Structures are given as structure tokens and as C-alpha cells.
Coordinates of C-alpha atoms and ligand atoms in Angstrom, one line a residue:
X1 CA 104.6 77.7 72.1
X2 CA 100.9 77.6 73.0
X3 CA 98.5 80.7 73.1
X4 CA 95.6 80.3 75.6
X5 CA 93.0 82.9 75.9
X6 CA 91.4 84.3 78.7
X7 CA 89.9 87.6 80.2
X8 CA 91.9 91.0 80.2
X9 CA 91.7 91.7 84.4
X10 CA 94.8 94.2 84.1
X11 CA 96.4 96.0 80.6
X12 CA 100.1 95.6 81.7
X13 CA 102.4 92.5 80.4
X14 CA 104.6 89.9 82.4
X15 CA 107.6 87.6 81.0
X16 CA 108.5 84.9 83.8
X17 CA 108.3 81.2 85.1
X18 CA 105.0 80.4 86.7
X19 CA 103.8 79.0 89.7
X20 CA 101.3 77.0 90.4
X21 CA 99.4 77.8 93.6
X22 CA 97.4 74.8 94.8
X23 CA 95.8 73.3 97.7
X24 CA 97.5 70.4 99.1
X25 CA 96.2 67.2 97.3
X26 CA 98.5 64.9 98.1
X27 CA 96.9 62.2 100.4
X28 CA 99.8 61.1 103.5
X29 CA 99.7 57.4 103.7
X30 CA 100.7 55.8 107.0
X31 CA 104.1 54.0 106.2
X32 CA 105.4 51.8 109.0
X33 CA 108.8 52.5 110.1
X34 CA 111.3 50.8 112.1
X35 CA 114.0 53.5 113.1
X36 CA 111.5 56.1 115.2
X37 CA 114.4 58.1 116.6
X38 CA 115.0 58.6 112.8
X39 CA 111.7 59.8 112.4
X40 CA 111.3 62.1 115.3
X41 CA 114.5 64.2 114.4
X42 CA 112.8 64.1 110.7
X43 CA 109.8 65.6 112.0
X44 CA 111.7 68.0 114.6
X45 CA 114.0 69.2 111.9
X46 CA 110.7 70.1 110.0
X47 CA 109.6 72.2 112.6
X48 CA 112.9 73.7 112.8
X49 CA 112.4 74.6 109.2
X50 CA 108.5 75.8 109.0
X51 CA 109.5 78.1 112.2
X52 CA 112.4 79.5 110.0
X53 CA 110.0 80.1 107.1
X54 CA 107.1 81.7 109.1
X55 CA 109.2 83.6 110.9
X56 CA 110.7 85.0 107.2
X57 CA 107.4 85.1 105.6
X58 CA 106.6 87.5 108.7
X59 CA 109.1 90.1 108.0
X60 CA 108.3 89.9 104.6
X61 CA 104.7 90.7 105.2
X62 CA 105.3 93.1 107.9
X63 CA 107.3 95.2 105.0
X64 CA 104.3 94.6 102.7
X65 CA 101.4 95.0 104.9
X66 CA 102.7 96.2 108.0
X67 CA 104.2 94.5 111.2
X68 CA 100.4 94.4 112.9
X69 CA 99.4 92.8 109.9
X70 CA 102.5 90.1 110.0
X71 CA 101.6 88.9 113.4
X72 CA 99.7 86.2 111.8
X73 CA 103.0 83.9 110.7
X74 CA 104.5 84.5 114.5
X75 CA 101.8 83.5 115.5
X76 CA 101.4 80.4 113.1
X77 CA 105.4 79.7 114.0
X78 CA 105.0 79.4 117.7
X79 CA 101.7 77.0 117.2
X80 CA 104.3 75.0 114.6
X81 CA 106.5 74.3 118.0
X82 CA 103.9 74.0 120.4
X83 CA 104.3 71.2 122.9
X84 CA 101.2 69.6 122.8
X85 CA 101.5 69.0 119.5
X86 CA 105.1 67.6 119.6
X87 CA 103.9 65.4 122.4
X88 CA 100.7 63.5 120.0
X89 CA 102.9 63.7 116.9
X90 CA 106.1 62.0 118.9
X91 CA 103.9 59.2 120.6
X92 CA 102.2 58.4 117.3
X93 CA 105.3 57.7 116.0
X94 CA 106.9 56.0 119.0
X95 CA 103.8 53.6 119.5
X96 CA 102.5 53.2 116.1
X97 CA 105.6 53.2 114.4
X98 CA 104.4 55.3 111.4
X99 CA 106.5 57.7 109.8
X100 CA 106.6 61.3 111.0
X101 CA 104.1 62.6 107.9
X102 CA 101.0 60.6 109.0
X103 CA 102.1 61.3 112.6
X104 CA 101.7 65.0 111.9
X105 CA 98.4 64.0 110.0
X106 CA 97.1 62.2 112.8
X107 CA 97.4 65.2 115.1
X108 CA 96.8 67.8 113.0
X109 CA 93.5 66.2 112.4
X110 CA 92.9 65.9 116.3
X111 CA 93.5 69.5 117.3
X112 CA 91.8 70.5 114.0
X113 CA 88.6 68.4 114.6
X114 CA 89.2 70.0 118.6
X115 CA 89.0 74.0 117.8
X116 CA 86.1 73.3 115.9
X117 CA 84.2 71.6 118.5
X118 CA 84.4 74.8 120.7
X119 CA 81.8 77.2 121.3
X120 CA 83.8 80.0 121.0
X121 CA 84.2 81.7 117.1
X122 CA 87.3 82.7 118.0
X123 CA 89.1 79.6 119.0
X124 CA 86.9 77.5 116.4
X125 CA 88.8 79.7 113.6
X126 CA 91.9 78.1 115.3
X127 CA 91.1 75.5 113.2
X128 CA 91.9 76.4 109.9
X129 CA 95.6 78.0 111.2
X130 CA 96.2 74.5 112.3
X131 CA 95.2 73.4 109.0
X132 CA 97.6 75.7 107.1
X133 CA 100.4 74.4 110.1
X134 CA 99.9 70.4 109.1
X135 CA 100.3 71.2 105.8
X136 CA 103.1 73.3 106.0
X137 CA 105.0 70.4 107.8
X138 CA 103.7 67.7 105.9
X139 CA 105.3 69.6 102.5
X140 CA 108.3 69.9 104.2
X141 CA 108.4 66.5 105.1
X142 CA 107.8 64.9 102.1
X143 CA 110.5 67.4 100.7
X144 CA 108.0 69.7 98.6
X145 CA 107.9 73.5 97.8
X146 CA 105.5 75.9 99.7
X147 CA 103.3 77.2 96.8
X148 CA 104.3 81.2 96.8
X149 CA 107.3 80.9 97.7
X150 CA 110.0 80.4 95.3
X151 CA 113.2 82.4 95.2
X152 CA 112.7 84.2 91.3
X153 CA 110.1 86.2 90.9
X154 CA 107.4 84.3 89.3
X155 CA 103.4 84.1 87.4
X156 CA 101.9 83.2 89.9
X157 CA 98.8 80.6 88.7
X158 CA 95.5 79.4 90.9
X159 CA 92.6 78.1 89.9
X160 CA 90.8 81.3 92.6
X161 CA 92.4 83.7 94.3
X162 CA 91.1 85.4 97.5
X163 CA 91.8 89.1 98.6
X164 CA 93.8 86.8 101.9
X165 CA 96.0 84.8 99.2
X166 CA 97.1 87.5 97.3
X167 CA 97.9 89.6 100.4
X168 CA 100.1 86.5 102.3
X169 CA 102.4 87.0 98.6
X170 CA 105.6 89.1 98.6
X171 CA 104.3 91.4 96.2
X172 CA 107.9 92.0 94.9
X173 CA 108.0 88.6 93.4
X174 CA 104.9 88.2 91.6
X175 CA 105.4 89.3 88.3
X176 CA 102.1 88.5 87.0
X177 CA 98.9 86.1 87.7
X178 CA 96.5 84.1 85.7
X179 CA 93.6 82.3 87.4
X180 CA 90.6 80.3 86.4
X181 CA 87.8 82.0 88.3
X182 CA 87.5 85.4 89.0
X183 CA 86.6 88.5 86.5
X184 CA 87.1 91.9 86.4
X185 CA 85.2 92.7 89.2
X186 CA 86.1 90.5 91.7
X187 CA 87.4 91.7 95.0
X188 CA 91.2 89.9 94.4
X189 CA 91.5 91.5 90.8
X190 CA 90.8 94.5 92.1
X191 CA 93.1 94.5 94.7
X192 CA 95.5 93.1 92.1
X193 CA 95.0 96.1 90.3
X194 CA 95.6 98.4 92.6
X195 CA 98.9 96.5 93.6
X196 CA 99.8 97.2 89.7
X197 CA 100.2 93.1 88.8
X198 CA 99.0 92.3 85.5
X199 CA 96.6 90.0 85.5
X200 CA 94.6 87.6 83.3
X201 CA 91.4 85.3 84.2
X202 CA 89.3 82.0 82.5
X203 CA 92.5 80.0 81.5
X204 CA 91.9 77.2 82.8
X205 CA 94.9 75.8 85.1
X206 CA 97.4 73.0 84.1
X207 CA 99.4 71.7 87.0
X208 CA 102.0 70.9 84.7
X209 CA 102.6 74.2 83.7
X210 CA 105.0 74.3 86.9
X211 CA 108.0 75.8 86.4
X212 CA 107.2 76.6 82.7
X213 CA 108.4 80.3 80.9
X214 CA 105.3 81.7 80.3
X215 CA 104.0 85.5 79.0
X216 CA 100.9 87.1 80.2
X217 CA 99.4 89.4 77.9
X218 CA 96.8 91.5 79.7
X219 CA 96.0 93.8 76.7
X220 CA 95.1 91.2 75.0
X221 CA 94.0 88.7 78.2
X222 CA 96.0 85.7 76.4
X223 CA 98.8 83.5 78.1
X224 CA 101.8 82.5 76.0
X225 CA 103.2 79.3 77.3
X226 CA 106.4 78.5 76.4
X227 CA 107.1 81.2 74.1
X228 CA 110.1 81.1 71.5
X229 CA 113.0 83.7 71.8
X230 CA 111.7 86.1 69.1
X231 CA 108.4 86.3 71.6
X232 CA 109.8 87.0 74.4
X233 CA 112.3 89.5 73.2
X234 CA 109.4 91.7 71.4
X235 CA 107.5 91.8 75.3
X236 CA 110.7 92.3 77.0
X237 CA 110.7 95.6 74.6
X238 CA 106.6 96.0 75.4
X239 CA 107.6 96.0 78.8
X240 CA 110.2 98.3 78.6
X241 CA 107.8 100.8 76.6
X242 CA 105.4 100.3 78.9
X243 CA 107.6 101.3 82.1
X244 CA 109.0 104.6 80.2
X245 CA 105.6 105.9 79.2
X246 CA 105.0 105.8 82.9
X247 CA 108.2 107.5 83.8
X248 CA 107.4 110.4 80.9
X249 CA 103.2 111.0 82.3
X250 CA 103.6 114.8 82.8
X251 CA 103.0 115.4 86.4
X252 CA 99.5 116.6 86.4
X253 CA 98.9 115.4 90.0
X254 CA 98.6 119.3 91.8
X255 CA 95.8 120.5 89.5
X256 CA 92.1 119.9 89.6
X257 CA 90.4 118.0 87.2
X258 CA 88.1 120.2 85.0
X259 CA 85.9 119.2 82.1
X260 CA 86.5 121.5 79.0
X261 CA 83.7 123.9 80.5
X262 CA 85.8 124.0 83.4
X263 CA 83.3 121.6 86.1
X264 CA 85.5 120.7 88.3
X265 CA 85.1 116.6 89.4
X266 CA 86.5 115.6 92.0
X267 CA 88.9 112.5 91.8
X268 CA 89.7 110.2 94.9
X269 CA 91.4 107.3 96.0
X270 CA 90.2 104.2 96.3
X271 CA 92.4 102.3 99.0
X272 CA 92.6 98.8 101.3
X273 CA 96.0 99.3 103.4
X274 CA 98.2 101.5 104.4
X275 CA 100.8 101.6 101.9
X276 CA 98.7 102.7 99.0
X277 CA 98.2 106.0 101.0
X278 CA 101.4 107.4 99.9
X279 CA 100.2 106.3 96.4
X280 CA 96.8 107.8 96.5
X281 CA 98.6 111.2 98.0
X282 CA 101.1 111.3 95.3
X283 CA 98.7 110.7 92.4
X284 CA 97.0 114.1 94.1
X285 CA 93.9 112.3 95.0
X286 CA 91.6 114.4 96.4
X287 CA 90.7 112.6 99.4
X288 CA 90.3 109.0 99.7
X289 CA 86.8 108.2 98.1
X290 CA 86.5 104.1 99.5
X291 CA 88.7 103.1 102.0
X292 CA 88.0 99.5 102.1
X293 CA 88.5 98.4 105.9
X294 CA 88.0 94.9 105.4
X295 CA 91.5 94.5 104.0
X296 CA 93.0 95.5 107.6
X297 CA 90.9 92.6 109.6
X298 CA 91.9 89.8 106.7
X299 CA 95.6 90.6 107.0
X300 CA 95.3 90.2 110.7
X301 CA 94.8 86.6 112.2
X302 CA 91.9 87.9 114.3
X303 CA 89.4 90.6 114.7
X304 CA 92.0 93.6 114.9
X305 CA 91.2 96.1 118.1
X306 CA 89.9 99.3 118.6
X307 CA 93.5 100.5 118.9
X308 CA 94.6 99.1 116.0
X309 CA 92.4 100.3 113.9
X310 CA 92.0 103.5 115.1
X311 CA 95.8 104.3 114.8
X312 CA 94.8 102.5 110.8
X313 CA 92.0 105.6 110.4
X314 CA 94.0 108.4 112.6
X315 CA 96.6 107.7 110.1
X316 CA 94.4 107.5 106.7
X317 CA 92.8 110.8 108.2
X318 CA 95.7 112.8 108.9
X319 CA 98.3 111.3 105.8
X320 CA 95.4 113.2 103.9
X321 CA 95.6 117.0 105.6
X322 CA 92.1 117.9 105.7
X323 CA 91.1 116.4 102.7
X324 CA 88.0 114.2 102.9
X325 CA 88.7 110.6 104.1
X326 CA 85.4 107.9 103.5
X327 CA 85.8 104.8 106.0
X328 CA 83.2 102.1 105.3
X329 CA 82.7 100.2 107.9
X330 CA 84.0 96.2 107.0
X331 CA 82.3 94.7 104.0
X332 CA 83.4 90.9 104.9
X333 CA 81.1 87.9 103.4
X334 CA 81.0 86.3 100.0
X335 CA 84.7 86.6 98.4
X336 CA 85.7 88.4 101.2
X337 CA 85.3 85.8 104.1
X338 CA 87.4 85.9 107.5
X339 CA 88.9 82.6 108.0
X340 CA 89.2 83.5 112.2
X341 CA 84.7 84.6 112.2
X342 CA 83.0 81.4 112.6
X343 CA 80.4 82.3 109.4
X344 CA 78.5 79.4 108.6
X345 CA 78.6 78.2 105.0
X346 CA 76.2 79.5 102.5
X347 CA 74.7 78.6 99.5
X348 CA 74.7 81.8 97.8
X349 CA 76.8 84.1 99.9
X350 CA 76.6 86.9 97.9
X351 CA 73.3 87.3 99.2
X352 CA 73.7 86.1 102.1
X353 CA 74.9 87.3 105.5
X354 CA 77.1 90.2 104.5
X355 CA 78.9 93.5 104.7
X356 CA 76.2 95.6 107.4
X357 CA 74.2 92.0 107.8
X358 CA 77.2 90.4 109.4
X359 CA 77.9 93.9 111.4
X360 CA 74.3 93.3 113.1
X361 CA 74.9 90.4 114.1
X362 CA 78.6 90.9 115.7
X363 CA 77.6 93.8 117.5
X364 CA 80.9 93.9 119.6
X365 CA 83.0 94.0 116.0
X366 CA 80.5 96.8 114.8
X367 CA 80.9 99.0 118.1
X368 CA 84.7 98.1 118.1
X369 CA 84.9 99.8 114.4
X370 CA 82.6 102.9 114.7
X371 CA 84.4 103.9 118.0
X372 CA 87.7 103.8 116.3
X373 CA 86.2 105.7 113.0
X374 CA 84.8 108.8 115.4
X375 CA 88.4 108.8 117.6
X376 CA 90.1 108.9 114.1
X377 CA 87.9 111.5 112.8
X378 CA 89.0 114.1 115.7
X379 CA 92.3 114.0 113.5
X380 CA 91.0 115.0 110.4
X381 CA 88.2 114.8 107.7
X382 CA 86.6 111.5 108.1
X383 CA 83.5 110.4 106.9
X384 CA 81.4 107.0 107.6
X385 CA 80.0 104.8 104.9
X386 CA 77.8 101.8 105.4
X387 CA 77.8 99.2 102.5
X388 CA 75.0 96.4 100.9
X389 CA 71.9 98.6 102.7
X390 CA 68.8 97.5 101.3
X391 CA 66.6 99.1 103.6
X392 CA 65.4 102.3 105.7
X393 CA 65.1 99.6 108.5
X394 CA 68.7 99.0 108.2
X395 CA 69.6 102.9 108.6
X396 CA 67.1 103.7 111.0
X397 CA 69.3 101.0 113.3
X398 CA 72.5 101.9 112.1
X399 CA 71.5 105.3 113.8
X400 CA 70.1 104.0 116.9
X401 CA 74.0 102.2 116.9
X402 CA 75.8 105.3 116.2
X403 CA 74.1 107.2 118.9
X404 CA 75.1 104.7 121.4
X405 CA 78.7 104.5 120.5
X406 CA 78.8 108.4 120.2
X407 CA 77.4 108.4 124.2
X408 CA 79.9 105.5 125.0
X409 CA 82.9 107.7 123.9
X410 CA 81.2 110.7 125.6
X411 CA 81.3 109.1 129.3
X412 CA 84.9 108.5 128.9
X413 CA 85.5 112.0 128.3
X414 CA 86.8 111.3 124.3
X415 CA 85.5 114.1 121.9
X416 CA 83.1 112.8 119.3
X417 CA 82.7 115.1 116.0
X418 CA 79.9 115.0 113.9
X419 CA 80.8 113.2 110.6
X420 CA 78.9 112.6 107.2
X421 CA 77.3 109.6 107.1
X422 CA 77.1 108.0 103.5
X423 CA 75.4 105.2 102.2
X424 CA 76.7 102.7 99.2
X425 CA 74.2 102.3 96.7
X426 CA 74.7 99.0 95.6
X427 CA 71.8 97.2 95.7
X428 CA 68.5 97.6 93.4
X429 CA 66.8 98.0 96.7
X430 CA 69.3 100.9 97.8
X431 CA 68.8 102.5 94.5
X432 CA 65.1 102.3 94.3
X433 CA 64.4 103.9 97.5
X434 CA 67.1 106.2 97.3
X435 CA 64.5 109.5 97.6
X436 CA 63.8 107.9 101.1
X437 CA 67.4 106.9 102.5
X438 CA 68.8 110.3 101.2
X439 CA 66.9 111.1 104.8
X440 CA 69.4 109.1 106.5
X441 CA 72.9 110.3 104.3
X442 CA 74.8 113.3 104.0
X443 CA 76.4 111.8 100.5
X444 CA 76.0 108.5 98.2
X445 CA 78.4 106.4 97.2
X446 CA 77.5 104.3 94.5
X447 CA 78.7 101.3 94.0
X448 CA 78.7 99.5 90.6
X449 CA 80.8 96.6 91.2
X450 CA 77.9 94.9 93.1
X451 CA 74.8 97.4 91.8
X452 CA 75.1 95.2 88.3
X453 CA 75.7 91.6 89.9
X454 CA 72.5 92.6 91.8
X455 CA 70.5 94.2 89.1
X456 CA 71.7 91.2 86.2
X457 CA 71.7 88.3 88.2
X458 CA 75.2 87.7 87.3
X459 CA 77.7 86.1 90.1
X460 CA 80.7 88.9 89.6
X461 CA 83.1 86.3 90.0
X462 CA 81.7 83.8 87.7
X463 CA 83.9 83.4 84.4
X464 CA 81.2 81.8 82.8
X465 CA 78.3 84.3 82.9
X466 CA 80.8 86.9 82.7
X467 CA 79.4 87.9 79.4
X468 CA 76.3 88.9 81.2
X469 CA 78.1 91.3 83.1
X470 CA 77.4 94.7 81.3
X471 CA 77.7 97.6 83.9
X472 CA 76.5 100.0 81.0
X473 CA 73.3 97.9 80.6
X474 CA 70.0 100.4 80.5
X475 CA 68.7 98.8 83.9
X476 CA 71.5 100.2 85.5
X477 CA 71.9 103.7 84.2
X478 CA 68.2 103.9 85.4
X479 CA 69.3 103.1 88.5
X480 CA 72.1 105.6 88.1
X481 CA 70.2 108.6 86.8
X482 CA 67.3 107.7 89.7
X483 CA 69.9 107.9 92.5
X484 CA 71.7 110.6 91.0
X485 CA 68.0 112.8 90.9
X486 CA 67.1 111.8 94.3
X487 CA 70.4 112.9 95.8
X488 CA 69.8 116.2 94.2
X489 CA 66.5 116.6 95.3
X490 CA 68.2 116.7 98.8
X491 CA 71.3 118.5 97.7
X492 CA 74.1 115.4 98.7
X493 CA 76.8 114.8 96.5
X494 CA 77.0 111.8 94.7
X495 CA 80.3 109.6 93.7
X496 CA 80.5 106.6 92.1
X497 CA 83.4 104.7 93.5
X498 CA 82.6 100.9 91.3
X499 CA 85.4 99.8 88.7
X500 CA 83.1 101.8 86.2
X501 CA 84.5 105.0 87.5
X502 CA 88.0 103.9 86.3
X503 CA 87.0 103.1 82.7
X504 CA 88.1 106.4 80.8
X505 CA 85.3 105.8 78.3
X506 CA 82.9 105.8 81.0
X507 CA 83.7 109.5 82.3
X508 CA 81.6 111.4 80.2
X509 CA 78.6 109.7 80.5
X510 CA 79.0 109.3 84.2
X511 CA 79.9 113.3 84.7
X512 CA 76.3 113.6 82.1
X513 CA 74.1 111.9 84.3
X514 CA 75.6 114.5 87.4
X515 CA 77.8 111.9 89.0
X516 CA 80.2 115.1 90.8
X517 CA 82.9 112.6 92.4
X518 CA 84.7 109.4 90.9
X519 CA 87.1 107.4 93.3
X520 CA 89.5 104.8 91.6
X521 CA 92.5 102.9 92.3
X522 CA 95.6 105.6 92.9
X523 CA 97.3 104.1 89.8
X524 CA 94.2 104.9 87.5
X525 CA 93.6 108.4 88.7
X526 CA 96.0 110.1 86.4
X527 CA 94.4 108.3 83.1
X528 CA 90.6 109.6 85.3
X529 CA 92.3 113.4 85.3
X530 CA 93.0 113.2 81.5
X531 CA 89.6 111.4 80.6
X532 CA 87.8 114.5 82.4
X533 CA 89.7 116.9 81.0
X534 CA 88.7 115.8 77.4
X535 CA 85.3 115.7 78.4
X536 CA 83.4 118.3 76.4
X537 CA 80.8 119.1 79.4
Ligands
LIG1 C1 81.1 98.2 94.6 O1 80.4 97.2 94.9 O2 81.1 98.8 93.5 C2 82.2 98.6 95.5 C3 82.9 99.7 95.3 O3 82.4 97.9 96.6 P1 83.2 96.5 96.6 O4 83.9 96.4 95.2 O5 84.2 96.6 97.7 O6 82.2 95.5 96.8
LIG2 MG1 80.3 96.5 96.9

């Protein structure tokens, strides 16, 4: 038994077998072969098989994530049994007489090296699904797992996890996961939390530990490898504990949240797909605080429509009967990238071309999502947020935008309410100037997942300086109190919508510096309701 520590990401526990998630390593050599018929009904039957998987792995997801969202592995199972491809892989092996592996290589690498040649974002992206293709067949062939796919549920352990990778997992199966990079704050553990996986970070990731029984301690942020029986059996009882206290929670979800001197604060949902609406409504989130939009164009394979995502909103807008629904527009760029946008590689992409930057300059994506937001909002109680604004500049276009889409919807006869325009505060910039962009924002929205990698310097991902990371640092509540004043000044609400909001510790202090509105993950928002209620204000 070996105890390695790490970060807490998540409080729950797991007891399971890990899984090590990793990018293929393995380099295909080119081994002659003398038998090529052999070789082509090797490689054909590994089509046969990848097809079979995708086409599983899509029915998962579209139970997951929803059948839009799925179209991705169709689409990745029809390019696994396109002919062109069958045509360079079978003459490679015909003519060269190399085995069906370094055939596959050879082509992938042609059609990858192809898409990316081409002007076109769109079918540049292509690249990287034929990427995931080649190595999908290439494991197959040389008779390995898929990473993610086993048939127990499992620990699932990466050195980084995206928001994408932990989305393409059957979230039935992962028990638990540890990972090397990330912290708190990153984008993936906060989707992990709201997906209710316990989760640890900074253990560093031992290939070997394939296969291995391992418990993951998120109280405590420590993985147990290899634990003896005695071990296991006390978190099996943890576990069980832990899933009856849940059962017990007195509903409290139908009534307000009032502090002891009965202000009321208003608690909403933080959400990224579909499925956590039920969630949020359930919990009796008032309204869905953040809904994170980005999540819908990474589960889809390519930019999603105007259709799409306006059925996405109508829905979010009317699942919530009148109650307030805040769409920001897509926040893609630094952990969040979209593998199908051509975005050129940055040095420091967390301040780089992100969130409204990358919006500017994809004009036909930006359009695309306001005129779905405004359709949606006929059904409902919708509201528009714009995140990373540093500028008056930045609103005075983001006006100029909206008032073209509005006039676009008007010549085709479509309706267009008037809905609150918010803007997140999560820069030092935002919150500096916030007396002058309250001019542009019916509400604030502050965000202080990225407000204190801004104002300390410190990479929100980065294990390392993750020491540095102190959201309660005096900078900050300067910057809080500041926005908090200036948004009173012009009588707009402010709510604070960061992890911060979700720390039960932090409520007080947050409701005594006026913050009116916290929006958390819908499994937090009980332990929120309880935290305001003992709050002496
Ligand atoms: C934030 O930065 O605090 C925030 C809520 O936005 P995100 O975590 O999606 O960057
Ligand atoms: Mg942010």
C-alpha cells in the first residue's frame, strides 16, 4: 500500500481499478510482410471493429450529452470506412509489403498532413479527427485497449484532462479521477464537479499503475494505491455514509434563502449542458446564474448552428418557467480550445485570443449565437452575458453587434425582446473601470475563477504555483468591494458566479461586501442555502 498526496479538487471518495488515459506513444514500425491478403483482412477486420466501437461510443454519448452532441463518433465511424482511405492503406500494403499498422500510418499521415494544408478552418480541423481515426485503428491493430473504455467502472488517471476528454467519458463508469495538472479552478475540475466525480490533482502519473486497485481520497486529496483489505473496507463504509447523508438532506429546495435578518440571496445554477437542468431545477435554483455555452460547441464536432443552439437556449429558458436564465455567449480559448476552429497556437493562451477576442474575430460564429440567444429569449427570461471584457471599446462594439443582429431578425419578421445585457468581471481591467462599463450592463457577473489568475499572476491550471492561488487575497476583495460600489451607484445587481461563491465559508463575507446573487454548481446549492441561512446579516 502506497499513499500519494495531491490536491483536494472534489470532497467525495472512490474505491476502484484505475485507468490510465494516455496519448498514444507507441511508435508503428514498418514490418515487411509476405502474406498481404493476410494483412488487408487484418486491417479490414479493424475497421470493422473501430466502426462498431464508434458507433457504441455514440449512443453512449448521445444518452450523456445528447444525440446532437453524439454526432461526432458517427461521424468519426463513417471517415474510419471511407474509401479513399481503404484505397492508400490497401496499396501500401500490396506494393510495399508492410504490415497493415504502418500502412494505416502511412495514410493517416497523408490525409492528416492534407486537411491541414487547406485554407478552410473547417476542413483543416479535419485533421485532428483523422488523427484520433489512425490511432484508433492502429490500437486495434496492434491488439491494445482504447484508453476510457474498459468494461468496470474505473479511476480514471491522465496526466491533463480537458473539458472535451472528460465529456467523450461515459460518465457512469468513472468512478473517480486523479490527474497531474490541473487545480481547483480549472475548467475540467469544474465540470468534474458538477458531474459529482471525486476528484484529486498534482499526483504525478505512473503508467504502471494500469489496472491497479486504487482509493481516491478527495477530503483529504491523497491516492491510496494498492490498499489492503482493512482500507478498503473502512471507505467502502465512508462511501456508504457519504451516499445516505445525501439521501437524509431535508428537502429545503422550495424556500428562499434568507440570512438570519431575513435578506433574501438569491441562489442559481451554474450549468454547461442540458442534462444538469433537471438538476439545477430540482435543487430549486433560482434561475440559472452562468450557463456556460461553450460546453455545447466542444461536444459537437463543429461549430453547432443557429438551430441547434437555439432549440439548446429555448429549452434552458423555458425548463426554467420564467425564472431568470444568463447565456454567455462562448468563452472558448486557453483550456477550453475547439479542436474543429483553426486557433493558432499561443504562448500564453490565457491571455491570448479568447472568450469575446475570438468572438470578434469569427464574426459569423458571434452572429450565429446572439441570434439564437434573442429567438430563445421570446420563450422565457433570458439574459446575455459577455465574458473576459477588458474594455469600454469592447462593449461599445458588442452594441454596435447586437443592434445588427436584433435588425437582422427584424427583416425576417422574428420578434426580438429586449434582454439584460451583463458583463463578467473578470479581469483587473473589467473591475477597475467598472463605474464606466456599468453604462453598458444591466447586471455584473463576477467572475473569480479568472479575476484572481488575472490579478496574482498565477496560471489557474498550474499545480505548481497553485499555492499562489488565494481568491481571498486583499487585491481581490478590493476589486470586489470596487465593483460591488460601482454597480450600486447605478442600481444593477451584482452576482458572483466564480468557484468562491460555492465555498460555504465564503458566504458571509461575500453577502458583507453586497454581493445579492451567488450561482454554483446545482449539487452545491443546497450546502449555499444552508451557509446563508446561518449567516448572521
Ligand atoms: C470565472 O472566471 O470565475 C467564471 C465563472 O468563468 P469560467 O470559470 O468559465 O472561466
Ligand atoms: Mg472566466
Amino acid at each position: 500500500m502506497e499513499i500519494y498526496r495531491g490536491n483536494k479538487i472534489t470532497a467525495q471518495t472512490a474505491v476502484g481499478e484505475i485507468r490510465i488515459k494516455t496519448a498514444r506513444d507507441v511508435r508503428v514500425q514498418p514490418v515487411s510482410v509476405t502474406d498481404t491478403d493476410a494483412e488487408i483482412r487484418r486491417y479490414e477486420d479493424a475497421v470493422r471493429q473501430a466502426a462498431r466501437e464508434l458507433r457504441a461510443l455514440s449512443e453512449q454519448a448521445s444518452r450523456n450529452i445528447g444525440t446532437w452532441n453524439a454526432k461526432i463518433f458517427d461521424v468519426h465511424a463513417m471517415m474510419a470506412e471511407d474509401v479513399d482511405f481503404r484505397r492508400e492503406v490497401v496499396t501500401a500494403i500490396t506494393e510495399r509489403k508492410i504490415c497493415a499498422e504502418y500502412a494505416v500510418e502511412l495514410a493517416g499521415r497523408h490525409f492528416i498532413t492534407m486537411f491541414e494544408e487547406m485554407e478552410d478552418p473547417y476542413f483543416r480541423a479535419r485533421g485532428q479527427d483523422v488523427r484520433d481515426i489512425t490511432d484508433r485503428l492502429i490500437r486495434i491493430l496492434m491488439g491494445e485497449k482504447i484508453a476510457g473504455e474498459p468494461d468496470r467502472p474505473y479511476i480514471l488517471a491522465a496526466t491533463e484532462l480537458t473539458p472535451g476528454d472528460l465529456m467523450q467519458q461515459d460518465r457512469s463508469r468513472i468512478l473517480g479521477i486523479v490527474t497531474e495538472q490541473g487545480t481547483v479552478y480549472s475548467h475540467a475540475s469544474i465540470l468534474a464537479k458538477s458531474m459529482r466525480i471525486p476528484a484529486i490533482s498534482g499526483i504525478r502519473i505512473n503508467p504502471d499503475w494500469d489496472g491497479h486497485r486504487a482509493i481516491l481520497d478527495g477530503a483529504r486529496g491523497t491516492l491510496i494505491l494498492d490498499p489492503d483489505i482493512e482500507t478498503v473496507k473502512e471507505y467502502l463504509r465512508i462511501n456508504a455514509e457519504q451516499a445516505e447523508t445525501q439521501t437524509d438532506r431535508k428537502d429545503d429546495s422550495a424556500e428562499p434563502a434568507l440570512t438570519k435578518s431575513g435578506k433574501h440571496i438569491v441562489v442559481r445554477a451554474n450549468i454547461g449542458d442540458a442534462s444538469e437542468l433537471e438538476a439545477a431545477a430540482a435543487a430549486g435554483a433560482e434561475g440559472i446564474g452562468l450557463l456556460r455555452t461553450e460546453y455545447l460547441f466542444m461536444e459537437s464536432g463543429q461549430l453547432p448552428g443557429e438551430e441547434e443552439q437555439f432549440r439548446f437556449y429555448r429549452d434552458a429558458v423555458s425548463a426554467m418557467k420564467g425564472q431568470k436564465v444568463v447565456i454567455r455567449t462562448v468563452d472558448i480559448g486557453a483550456d477550453k480550445p475547439l479542436p474543429y476552429l483553426a486557433m493558432p497556437k499561443e504562448e500564453n493562451p490565457a491571455l491570448g485570443k479568447r472568450a469575446i477576442r475570438l468572438c470578434f474575430d469569427n464574426p459569423e460564429m458571434f452572429y450565429t449565437q446572439l441570434r439564437a440567444i434573442y429567438r430563445a429569449a421570446a420563450y422565457g427570461n433570458a439574459a446575455v452575458l459577455y465574458p473576459m471584457i477588458t474594455s469600454e471599446r469592447e462593449m461599445k462594439e458588442i452594441l454596435k453587434i447586437e443592434g445588427e443582429v436584433r435588425e437582422q431578425l427584424r427583416s425576417k419578421g422574428i420578434p426580438v425582446p429586449e434582454i439584460p445585457r451583463g458583463i463578467m468581471i473578470e479581469t483587473p481591467a473589467a473591475a477597475l473601470i467598472s463605474d464606466r462599463l456599468s453604462e453598458y450592463a444591466d447586471f455584473f457577473s463576477i467572475g473569480t475563477n479568472d479575476l484572481a489568475q488575472y490579478v496574482l499572476a498565477v496560471d489557474r491550471r498550474n499545480v505548481s504555483v497553485s499555492g499562489y492561488y488565494d481568491p481571498w487575497h486583499d487585491a481581490i476583495l478590493r476589486l470586489l468591494s470596487l465593483t460591488v460600489s460601482n454597480a450600486r451607484k447605478k442600481g444593477i445587481p451584482v452576482c458572483l458566479c466564480g468557484e468562491l461563491a460555492a465555498d460555504p465559508e465564503a458566504t458571509g463575507k461575500l453577502i458583507a461586501l453586497g454581493v445579492s446573487e451567488l450561482s454554483v454548481s446545482p449539487s452545491l446549492i443546497s450546502d449555499v442555502r444552508q451557509a446563508i441561512r446561518a449567516c448572521d446579516l
